[in-house]
Coordinates of C-alpha atoms in Angstrom, one line a residue:
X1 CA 260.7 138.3 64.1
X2 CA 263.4 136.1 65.8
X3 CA 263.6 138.2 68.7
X4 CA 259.8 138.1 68.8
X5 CA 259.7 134.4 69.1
X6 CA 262.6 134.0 71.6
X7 CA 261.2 136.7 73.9
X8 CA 258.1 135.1 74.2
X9 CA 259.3 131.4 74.7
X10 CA 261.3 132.7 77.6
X11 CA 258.3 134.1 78.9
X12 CA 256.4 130.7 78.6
X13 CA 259.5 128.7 80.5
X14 CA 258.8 131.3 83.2
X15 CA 255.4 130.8 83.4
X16 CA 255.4 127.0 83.5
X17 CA 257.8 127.3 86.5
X18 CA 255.6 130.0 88.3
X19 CA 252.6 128.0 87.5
X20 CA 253.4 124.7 88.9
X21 CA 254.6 124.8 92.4
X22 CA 258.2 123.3 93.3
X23 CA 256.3 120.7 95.1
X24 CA 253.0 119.3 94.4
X25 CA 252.8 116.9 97.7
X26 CA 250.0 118.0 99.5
X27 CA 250.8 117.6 103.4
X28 CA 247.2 118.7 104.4
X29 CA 246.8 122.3 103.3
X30 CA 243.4 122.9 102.0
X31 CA 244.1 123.2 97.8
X32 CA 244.2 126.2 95.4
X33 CA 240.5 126.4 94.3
X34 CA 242.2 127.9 91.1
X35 CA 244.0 124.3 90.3
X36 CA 241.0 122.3 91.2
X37 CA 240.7 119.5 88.7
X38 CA 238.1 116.5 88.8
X39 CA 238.8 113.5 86.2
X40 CA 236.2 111.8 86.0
X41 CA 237.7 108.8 87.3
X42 CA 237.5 110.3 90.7
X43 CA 234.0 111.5 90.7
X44 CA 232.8 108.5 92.0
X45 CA 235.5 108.3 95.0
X46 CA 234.0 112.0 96.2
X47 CA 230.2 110.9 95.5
X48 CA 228.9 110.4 99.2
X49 CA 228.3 107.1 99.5
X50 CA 231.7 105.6 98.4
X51 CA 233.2 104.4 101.4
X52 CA 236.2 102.8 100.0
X53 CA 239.0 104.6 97.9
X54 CA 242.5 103.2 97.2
X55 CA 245.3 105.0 95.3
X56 CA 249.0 105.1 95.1
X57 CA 251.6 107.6 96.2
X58 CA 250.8 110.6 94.6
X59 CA 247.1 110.4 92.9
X60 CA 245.6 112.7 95.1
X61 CA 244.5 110.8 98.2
X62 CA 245.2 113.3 101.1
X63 CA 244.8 116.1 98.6
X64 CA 241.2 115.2 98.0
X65 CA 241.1 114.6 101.6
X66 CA 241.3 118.5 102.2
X67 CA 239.3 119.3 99.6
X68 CA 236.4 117.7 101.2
X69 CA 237.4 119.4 104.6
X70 CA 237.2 122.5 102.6
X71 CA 233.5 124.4 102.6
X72 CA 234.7 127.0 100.0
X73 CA 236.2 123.9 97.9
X74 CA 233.4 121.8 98.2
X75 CA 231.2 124.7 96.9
X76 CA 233.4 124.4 94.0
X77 CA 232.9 120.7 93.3
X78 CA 229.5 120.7 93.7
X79 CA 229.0 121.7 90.5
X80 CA 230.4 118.0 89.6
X81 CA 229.3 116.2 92.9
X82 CA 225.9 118.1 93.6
X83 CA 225.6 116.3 97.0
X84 CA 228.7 117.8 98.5
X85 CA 226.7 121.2 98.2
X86 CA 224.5 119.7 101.6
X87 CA 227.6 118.1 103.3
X88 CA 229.0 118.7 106.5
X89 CA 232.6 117.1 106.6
X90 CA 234.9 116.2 109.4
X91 CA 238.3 114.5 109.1
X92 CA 238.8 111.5 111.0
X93 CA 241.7 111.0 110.6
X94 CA 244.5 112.4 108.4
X95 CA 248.1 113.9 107.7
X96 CA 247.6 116.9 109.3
X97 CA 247.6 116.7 113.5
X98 CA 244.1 117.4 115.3
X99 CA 244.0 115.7 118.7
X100 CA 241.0 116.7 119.6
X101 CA 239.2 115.2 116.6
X102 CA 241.3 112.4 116.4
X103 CA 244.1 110.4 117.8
X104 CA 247.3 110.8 116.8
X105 CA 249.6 107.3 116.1
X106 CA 251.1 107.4 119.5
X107 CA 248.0 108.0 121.2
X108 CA 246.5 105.4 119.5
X109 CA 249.1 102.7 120.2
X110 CA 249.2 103.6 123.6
X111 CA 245.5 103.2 123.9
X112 CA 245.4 99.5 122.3
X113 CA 248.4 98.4 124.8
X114 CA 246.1 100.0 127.0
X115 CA 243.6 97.6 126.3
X116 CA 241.4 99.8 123.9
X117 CA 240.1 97.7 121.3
X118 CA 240.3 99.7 117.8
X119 CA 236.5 99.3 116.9
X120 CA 235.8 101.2 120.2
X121 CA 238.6 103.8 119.7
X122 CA 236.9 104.8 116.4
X123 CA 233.8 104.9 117.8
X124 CA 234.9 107.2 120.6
X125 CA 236.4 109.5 117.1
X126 CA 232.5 109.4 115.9
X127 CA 230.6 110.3 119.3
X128 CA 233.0 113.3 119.6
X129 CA 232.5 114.5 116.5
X130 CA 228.8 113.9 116.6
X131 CA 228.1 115.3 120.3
X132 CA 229.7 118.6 118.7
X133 CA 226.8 118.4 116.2
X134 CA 224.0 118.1 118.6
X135 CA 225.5 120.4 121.1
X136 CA 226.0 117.2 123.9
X137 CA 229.2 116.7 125.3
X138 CA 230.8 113.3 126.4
X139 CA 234.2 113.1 128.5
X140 CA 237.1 114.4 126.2
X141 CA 240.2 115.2 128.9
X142 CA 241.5 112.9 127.4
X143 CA 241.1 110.2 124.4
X144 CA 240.7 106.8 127.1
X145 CA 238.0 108.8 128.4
X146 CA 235.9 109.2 125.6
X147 CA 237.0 105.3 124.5
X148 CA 235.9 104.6 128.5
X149 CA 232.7 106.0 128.0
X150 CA 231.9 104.3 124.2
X151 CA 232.5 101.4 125.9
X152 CA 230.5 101.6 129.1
X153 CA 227.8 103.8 127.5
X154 CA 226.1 101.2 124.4
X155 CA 222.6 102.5 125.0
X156 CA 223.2 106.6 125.2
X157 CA 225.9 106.3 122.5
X158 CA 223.0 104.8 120.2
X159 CA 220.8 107.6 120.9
X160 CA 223.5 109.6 120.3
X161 CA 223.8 108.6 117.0
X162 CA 219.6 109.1 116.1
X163 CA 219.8 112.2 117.3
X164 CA 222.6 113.2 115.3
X165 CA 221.1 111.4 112.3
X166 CA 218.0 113.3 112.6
X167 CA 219.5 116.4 112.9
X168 CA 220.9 116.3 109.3
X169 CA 217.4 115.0 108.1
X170 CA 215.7 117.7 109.4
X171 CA 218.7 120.5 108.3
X172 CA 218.3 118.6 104.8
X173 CA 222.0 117.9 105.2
X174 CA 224.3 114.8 105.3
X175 CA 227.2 114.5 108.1
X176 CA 230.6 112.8 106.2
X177 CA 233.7 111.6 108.4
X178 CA 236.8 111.0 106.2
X179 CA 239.5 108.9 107.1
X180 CA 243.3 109.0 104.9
X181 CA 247.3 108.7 106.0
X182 CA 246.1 105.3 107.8
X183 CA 249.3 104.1 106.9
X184 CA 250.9 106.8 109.7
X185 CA 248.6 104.5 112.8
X186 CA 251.5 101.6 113.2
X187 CA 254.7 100.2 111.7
X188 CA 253.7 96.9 112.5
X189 CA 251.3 95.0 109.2
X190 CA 249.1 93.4 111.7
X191 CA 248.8 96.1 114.0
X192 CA 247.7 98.2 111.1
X193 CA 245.5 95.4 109.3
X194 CA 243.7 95.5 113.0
X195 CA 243.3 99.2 113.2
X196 CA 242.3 99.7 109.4
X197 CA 239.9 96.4 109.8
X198 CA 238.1 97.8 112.6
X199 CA 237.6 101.7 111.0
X200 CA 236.3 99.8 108.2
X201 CA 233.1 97.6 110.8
X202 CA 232.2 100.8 111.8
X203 CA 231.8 102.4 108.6
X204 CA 229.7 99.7 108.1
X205 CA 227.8 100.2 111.3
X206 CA 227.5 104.0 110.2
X207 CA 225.4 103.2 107.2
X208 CA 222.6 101.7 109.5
X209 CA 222.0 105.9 109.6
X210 CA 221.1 107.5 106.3
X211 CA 222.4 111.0 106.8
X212 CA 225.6 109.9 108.3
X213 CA 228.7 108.6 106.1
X214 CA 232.3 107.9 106.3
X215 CA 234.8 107.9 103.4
X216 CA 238.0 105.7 104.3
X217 CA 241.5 106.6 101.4
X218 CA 243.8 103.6 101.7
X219 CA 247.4 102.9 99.8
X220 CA 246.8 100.0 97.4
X221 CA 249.2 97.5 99.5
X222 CA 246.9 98.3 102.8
X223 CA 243.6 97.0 100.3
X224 CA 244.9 94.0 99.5
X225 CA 245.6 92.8 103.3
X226 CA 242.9 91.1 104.9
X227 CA 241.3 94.2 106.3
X228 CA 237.7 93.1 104.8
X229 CA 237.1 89.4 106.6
X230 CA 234.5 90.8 108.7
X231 CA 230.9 89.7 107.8
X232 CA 228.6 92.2 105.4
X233 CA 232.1 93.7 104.0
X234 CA 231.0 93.5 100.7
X235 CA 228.6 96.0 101.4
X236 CA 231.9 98.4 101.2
X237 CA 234.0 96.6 98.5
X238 CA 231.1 97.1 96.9
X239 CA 231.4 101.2 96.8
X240 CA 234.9 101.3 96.0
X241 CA 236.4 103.4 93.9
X242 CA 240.2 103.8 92.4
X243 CA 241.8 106.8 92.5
X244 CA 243.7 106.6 88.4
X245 CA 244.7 109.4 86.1
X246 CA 244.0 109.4 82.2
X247 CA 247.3 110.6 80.3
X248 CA 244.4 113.1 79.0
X249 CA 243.3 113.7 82.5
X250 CA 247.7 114.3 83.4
X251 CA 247.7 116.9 80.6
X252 CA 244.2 118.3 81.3
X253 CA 245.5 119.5 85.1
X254 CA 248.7 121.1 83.8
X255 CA 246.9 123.3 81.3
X256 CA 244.7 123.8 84.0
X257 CA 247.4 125.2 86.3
X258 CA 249.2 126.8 83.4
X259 CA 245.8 128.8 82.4
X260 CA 246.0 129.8 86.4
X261 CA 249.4 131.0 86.8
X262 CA 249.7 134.5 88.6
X263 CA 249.8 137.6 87.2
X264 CA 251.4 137.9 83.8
X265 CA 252.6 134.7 83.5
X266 CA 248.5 132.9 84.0
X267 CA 248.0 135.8 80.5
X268 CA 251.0 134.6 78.5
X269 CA 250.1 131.0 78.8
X270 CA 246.0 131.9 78.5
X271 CA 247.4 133.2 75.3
X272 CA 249.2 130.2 74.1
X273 CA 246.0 128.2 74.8
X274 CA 244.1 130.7 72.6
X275 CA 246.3 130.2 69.8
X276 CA 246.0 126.2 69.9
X277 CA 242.2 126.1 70.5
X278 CA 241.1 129.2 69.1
X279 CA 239.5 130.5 72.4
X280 CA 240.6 131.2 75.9
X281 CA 240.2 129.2 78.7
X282 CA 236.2 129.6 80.6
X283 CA 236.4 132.1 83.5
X284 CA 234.9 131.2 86.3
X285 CA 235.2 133.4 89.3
X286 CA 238.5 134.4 89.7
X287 CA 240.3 131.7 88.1
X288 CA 239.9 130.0 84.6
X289 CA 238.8 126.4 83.5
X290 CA 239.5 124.5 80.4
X291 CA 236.8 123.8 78.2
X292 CA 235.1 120.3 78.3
X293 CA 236.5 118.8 74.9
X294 CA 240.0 120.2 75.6
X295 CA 240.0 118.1 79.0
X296 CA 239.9 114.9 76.7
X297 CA 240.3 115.9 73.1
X298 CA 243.4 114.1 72.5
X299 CA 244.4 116.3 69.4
X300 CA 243.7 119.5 71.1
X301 CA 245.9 118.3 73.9
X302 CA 248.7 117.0 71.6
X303 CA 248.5 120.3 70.1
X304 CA 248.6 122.3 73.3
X305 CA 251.6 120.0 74.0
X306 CA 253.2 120.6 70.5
X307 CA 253.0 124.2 71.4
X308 CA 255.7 123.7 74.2
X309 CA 257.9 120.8 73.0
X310 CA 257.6 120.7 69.6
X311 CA 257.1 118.0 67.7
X312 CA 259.7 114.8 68.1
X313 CA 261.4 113.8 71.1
X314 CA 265.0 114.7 69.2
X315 CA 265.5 115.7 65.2
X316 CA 263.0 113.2 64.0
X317 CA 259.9 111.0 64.3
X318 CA 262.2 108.2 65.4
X319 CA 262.4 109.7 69.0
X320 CA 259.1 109.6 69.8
X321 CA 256.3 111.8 70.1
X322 CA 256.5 114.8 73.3
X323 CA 252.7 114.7 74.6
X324 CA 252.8 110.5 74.6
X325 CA 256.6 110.3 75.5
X326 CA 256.3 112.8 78.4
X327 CA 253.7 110.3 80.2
X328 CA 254.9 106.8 79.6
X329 CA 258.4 107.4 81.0
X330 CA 256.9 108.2 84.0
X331 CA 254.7 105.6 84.2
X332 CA 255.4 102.2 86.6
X333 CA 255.4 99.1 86.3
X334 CA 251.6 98.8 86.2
X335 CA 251.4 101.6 83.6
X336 CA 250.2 104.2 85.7
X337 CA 251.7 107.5 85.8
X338 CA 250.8 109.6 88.9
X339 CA 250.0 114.0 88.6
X340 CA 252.7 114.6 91.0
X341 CA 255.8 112.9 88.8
X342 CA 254.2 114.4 85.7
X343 CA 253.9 118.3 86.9
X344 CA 258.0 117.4 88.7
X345 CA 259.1 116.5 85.6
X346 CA 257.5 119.3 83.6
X347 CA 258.3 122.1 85.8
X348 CA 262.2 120.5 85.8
X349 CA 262.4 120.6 81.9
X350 CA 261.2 124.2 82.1
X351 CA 263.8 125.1 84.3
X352 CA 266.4 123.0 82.5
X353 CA 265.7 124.8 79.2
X354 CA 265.8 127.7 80.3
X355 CA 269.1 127.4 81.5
X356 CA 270.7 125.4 78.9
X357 CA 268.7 125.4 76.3
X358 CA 267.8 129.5 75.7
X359 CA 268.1 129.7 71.9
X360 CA 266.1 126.5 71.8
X361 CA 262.9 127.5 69.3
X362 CA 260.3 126.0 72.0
X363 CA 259.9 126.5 75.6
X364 CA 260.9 122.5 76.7
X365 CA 263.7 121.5 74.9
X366 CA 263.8 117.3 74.5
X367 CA 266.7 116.8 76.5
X368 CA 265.1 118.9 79.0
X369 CA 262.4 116.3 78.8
X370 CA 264.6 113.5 79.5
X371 CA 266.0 115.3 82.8
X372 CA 262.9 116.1 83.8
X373 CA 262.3 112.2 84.0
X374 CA 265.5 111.9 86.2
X375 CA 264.4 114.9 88.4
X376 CA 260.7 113.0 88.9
X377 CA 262.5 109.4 89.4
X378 CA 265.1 111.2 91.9
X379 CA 261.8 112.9 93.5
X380 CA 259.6 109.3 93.1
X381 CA 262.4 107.3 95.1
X382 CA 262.9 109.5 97.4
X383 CA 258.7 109.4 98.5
X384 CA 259.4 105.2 98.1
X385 CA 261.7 105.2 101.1
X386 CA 259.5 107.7 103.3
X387 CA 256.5 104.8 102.5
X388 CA 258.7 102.0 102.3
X389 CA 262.0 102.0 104.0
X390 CA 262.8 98.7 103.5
X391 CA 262.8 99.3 99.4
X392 CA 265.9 101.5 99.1
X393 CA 268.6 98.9 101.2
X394 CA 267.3 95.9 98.7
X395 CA 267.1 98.8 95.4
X396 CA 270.8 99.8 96.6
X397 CA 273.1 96.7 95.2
X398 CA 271.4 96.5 92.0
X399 CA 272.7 100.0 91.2
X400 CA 274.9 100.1 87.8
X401 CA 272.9 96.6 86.5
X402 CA 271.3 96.8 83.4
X403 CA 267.7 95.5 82.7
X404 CA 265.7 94.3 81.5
X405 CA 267.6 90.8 83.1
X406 CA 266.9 87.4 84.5
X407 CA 265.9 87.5 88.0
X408 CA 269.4 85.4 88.9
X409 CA 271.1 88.7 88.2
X410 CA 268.7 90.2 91.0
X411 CA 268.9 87.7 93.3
X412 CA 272.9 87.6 93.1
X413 CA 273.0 91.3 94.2
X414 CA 270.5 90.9 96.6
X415 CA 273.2 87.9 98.0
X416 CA 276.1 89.6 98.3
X417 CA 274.2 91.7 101.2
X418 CA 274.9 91.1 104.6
X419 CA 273.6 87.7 105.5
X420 CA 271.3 89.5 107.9
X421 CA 269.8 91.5 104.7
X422 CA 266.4 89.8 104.9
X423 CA 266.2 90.0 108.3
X424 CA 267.1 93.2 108.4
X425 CA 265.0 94.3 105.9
X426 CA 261.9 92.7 108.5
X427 CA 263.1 95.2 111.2
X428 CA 261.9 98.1 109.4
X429 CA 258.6 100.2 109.5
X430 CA 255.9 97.7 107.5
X431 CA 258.6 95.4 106.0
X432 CA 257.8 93.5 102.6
X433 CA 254.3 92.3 102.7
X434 CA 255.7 88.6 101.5
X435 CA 258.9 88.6 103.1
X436 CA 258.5 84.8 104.8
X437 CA 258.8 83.6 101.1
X438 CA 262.4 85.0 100.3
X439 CA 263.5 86.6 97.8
X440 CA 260.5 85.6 95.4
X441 CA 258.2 87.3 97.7
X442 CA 260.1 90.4 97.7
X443 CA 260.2 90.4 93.9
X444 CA 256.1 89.9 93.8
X445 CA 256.1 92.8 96.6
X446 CA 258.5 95.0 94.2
X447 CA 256.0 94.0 91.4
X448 CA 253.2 95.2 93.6
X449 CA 254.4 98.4 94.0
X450 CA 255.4 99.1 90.3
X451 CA 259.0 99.1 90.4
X452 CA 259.2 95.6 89.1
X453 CA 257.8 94.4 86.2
X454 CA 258.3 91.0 84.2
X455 CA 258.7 90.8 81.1
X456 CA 257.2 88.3 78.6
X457 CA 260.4 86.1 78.6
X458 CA 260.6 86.0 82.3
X459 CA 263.0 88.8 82.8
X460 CA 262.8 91.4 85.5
X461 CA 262.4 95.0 83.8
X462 CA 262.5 98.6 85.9
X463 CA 260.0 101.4 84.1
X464 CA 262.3 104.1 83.6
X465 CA 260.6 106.5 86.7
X466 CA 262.4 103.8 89.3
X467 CA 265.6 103.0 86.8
X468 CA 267.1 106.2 86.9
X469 CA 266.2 107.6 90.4
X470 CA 267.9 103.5 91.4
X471 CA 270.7 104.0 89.2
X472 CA 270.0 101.3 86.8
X473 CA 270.8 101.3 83.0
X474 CA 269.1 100.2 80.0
X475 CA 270.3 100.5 76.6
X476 CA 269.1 103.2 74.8
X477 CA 266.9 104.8 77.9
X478 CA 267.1 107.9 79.8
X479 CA 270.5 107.9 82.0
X480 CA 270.4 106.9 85.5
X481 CA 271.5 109.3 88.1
X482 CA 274.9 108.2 89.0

């Protein structure tokens, strides 16, 4: 019977790290119709006329971003979005390259110093996109000719967009531009704030034409600019939606993925969900979906969980709980705890028990657990400095303090850099948002972002998926990688 059992947990460790990929950033690639999951948090950001939709690293902007540039994907979240079965969709701009549909940031940099006005430059993105529609053609040698000729050409570029308006009226269709990565247009704030301000009046001016929309995906830190002090704005603010995942919804899509692994592996852990819910998973097509209580039955969940991990976070109750544990300590500062870090650190724990942990009665040992939240932190601080590379020089002397501490601590570190170490950190691609107030603007900035968090008493805290990628201690917590 002992055999049994160890046979098949080894065979469920496999599966998890078959089923979840060894990265889950999506760089553009259209995604696995199998792994297609919608919380319903993020139906309203794909409904059609939500122009706005802001999200952290890692929630799935630029992966829903491909989805909707995806006919065969959209067919499958039509089902949840019903309008996205009559959309036509073109990306505007995004992560991956297309220079005929869009400017990349070099081309658009060197149009503005060209004189290009942003407004006009996404215009000209528009009028090629909809002359393609309406089988017209405008000048497109090169991108100043198609900005040359928005610019000189109000009254046929109007027409333009009629025709192309009633085109999708009479095909009983609607046209949708989306916009993500905005981010990758400058490294200078106002630069950016111009370019994002601008994509955002014509978005506005695009709803003066019922079939045609545009969808824009901005980083938090880009909403909170002053990219909306344009007159009629609140038409847009007042479609926005937040891209933010339910721990239900976190556990929801690895089950989902799990149920979907290939071959063998999708059967043994099909069979595991059986045993828990005391059915298998819906098939659909060629993949399989998770029944609608199990998406956010928290007892069915904790149970599917249990199923893995077992049932305490070390030989007790005093440790914690696996299914709660597994999502808080990858949470930031503001609570929120994004897919990507969930499925990294799940994957590593598999991985980890299986090589240390092999006689270990469930498939994620609890230590395993813990080094998956170092392997997601390394992972998370490693995506920070890509976004922001001014966060790791100021994260790097505070390496080895322990927190939670008062902000003197901090700010004594932060003193013994270089007494260019502000101003160097200014130099750098979008520098702290706040940087002209010192170092308490940096902490608010830090606090923005989620690494930062204060404490009731004043004290600056780290949530444990920044400590331990930054090398930061806390009594008691996960260890930081040294």
């Amino acid at each position: 019977m002992k055999k049994r059992i160890m046979c098949d947990v080894q065979r469920i460790r496999q599966a998890i790290i078959e089923a979840i990929p060894l990265t889950t950033s999506n760089h553009g690639e259209t995604p696995d119709r199998q792994h297609l999951y919608l919380p319903p948090a993020h139906v309203k950001a794909l409904r059609i006329e939500c122009n706005l939709v802001i999200g952290a690293r890692g929630v799935g902007k630029s992966f829903w971003t491909a989805a909707l540039g995806s006919r065969e994907v959209r067919a499958s979240l039509g089902t949840s979005v019903h309008e996205l079965e009559r959309t036509d969709v073109r990306i505007g701009f995004g992560v991956t390259p297309d220079i005929a549909a869009f400017p990349d940031g070099a081309s658009l940099s060197q149009l503005m110093q060209s004189g290009s006005e942003p407004y006009a430059i996404w215009r000209a993105v528009l009028a090629r996109w909809l002359t393609g529609v309406v089988g017209e053609d405008i000048p497109k040698a090169a991108w100043c000719d198609s900005v040359s000729w928005v610019q000189e050409n109000p009254e046929p570029l109007a027409r333009l967009m009629e025709r192309a308006n009633q085109h999708f009226l009479d095909d009983h269709r609607l046209g949708l531009i989306v916009f993500d990565a905005l981010d990758r247009t400058s490294s200078d704030w106002r630069t950016m704030d111009s370019i994002v301000r601008d994509l955002l009046r014509v978005v506005l001016w695009l709803k003066s034409y019922p079939c045609l929309h545009a969808k824009v995906f901005l980083r938090e830190d880009q909403s909170a600019r002053t990219i909306t002090d344009f007159p009629d704005a609140s038409k847009l603010l007042a479609t926005k939606a937040e891209l933010t995942w339910a721990p239900h919804d976190l556990h929801g899509l690895m089950w989902q993925m799990l149920c979907n692994a290939p071959n063998e592996h999708g059967a043994c852990m099909r069979e595991v969900y059986r045993e828990v819910v005391g059915s298998l998973p819906d098939e659909h097509g060629s993949g399989w979906r998770l029944a609608e209580d199990v998406k956010r039955d928290g007892v069915k969940q904790r149970g599917l969980f249990e199923a893995l991990s077992g049932l305490w976070m070390g030989r007790d109750r005093r440790r914690g709980v696996p299914y709660v544990w597994s999502v808080s300590h990858l949470a930031d500062g503001r609570g929120r705890t994004s897919p990507r870090s969930f499925l990294a650190a799940i994957r590593a724990a598999a991985e980890d028990s299986l090589e240390q942990y092999s006689d270990h009665e469930y498939a994620l040992h609890y230590e395993s657990i813990k080094r998956g939240v170092q392997t997601a932190s390394e992972i998370r601080v490693a995506e920070m400095a890509e976004d922001y590379p001014w966060v790791t020089p100021l994260m790097h002397p505070l390496r080895g303090l322990t927190v939670p501490c008062d902000f003197d601590a901090v700010q004594s570190r932060w003193g013994e850099l270089s007494p260019g170490g502000l101003r160097s950190a200014s130099d750098l691609r979008l520098p702290p948002q706040h940087i002209e107030r010192g170092w308490p603007g940096v902490r608010d900035d830090l606090e923005r972002l989620g690494i930062f968090e204060t404490m009731k008493d004043g004290r600056v805290n780290l949530p444990d998926l920044y400590r331990v990628g930054f090398g930061l201690g806390r009594r008691g917590g996960v260890k930081p990688i040294t």
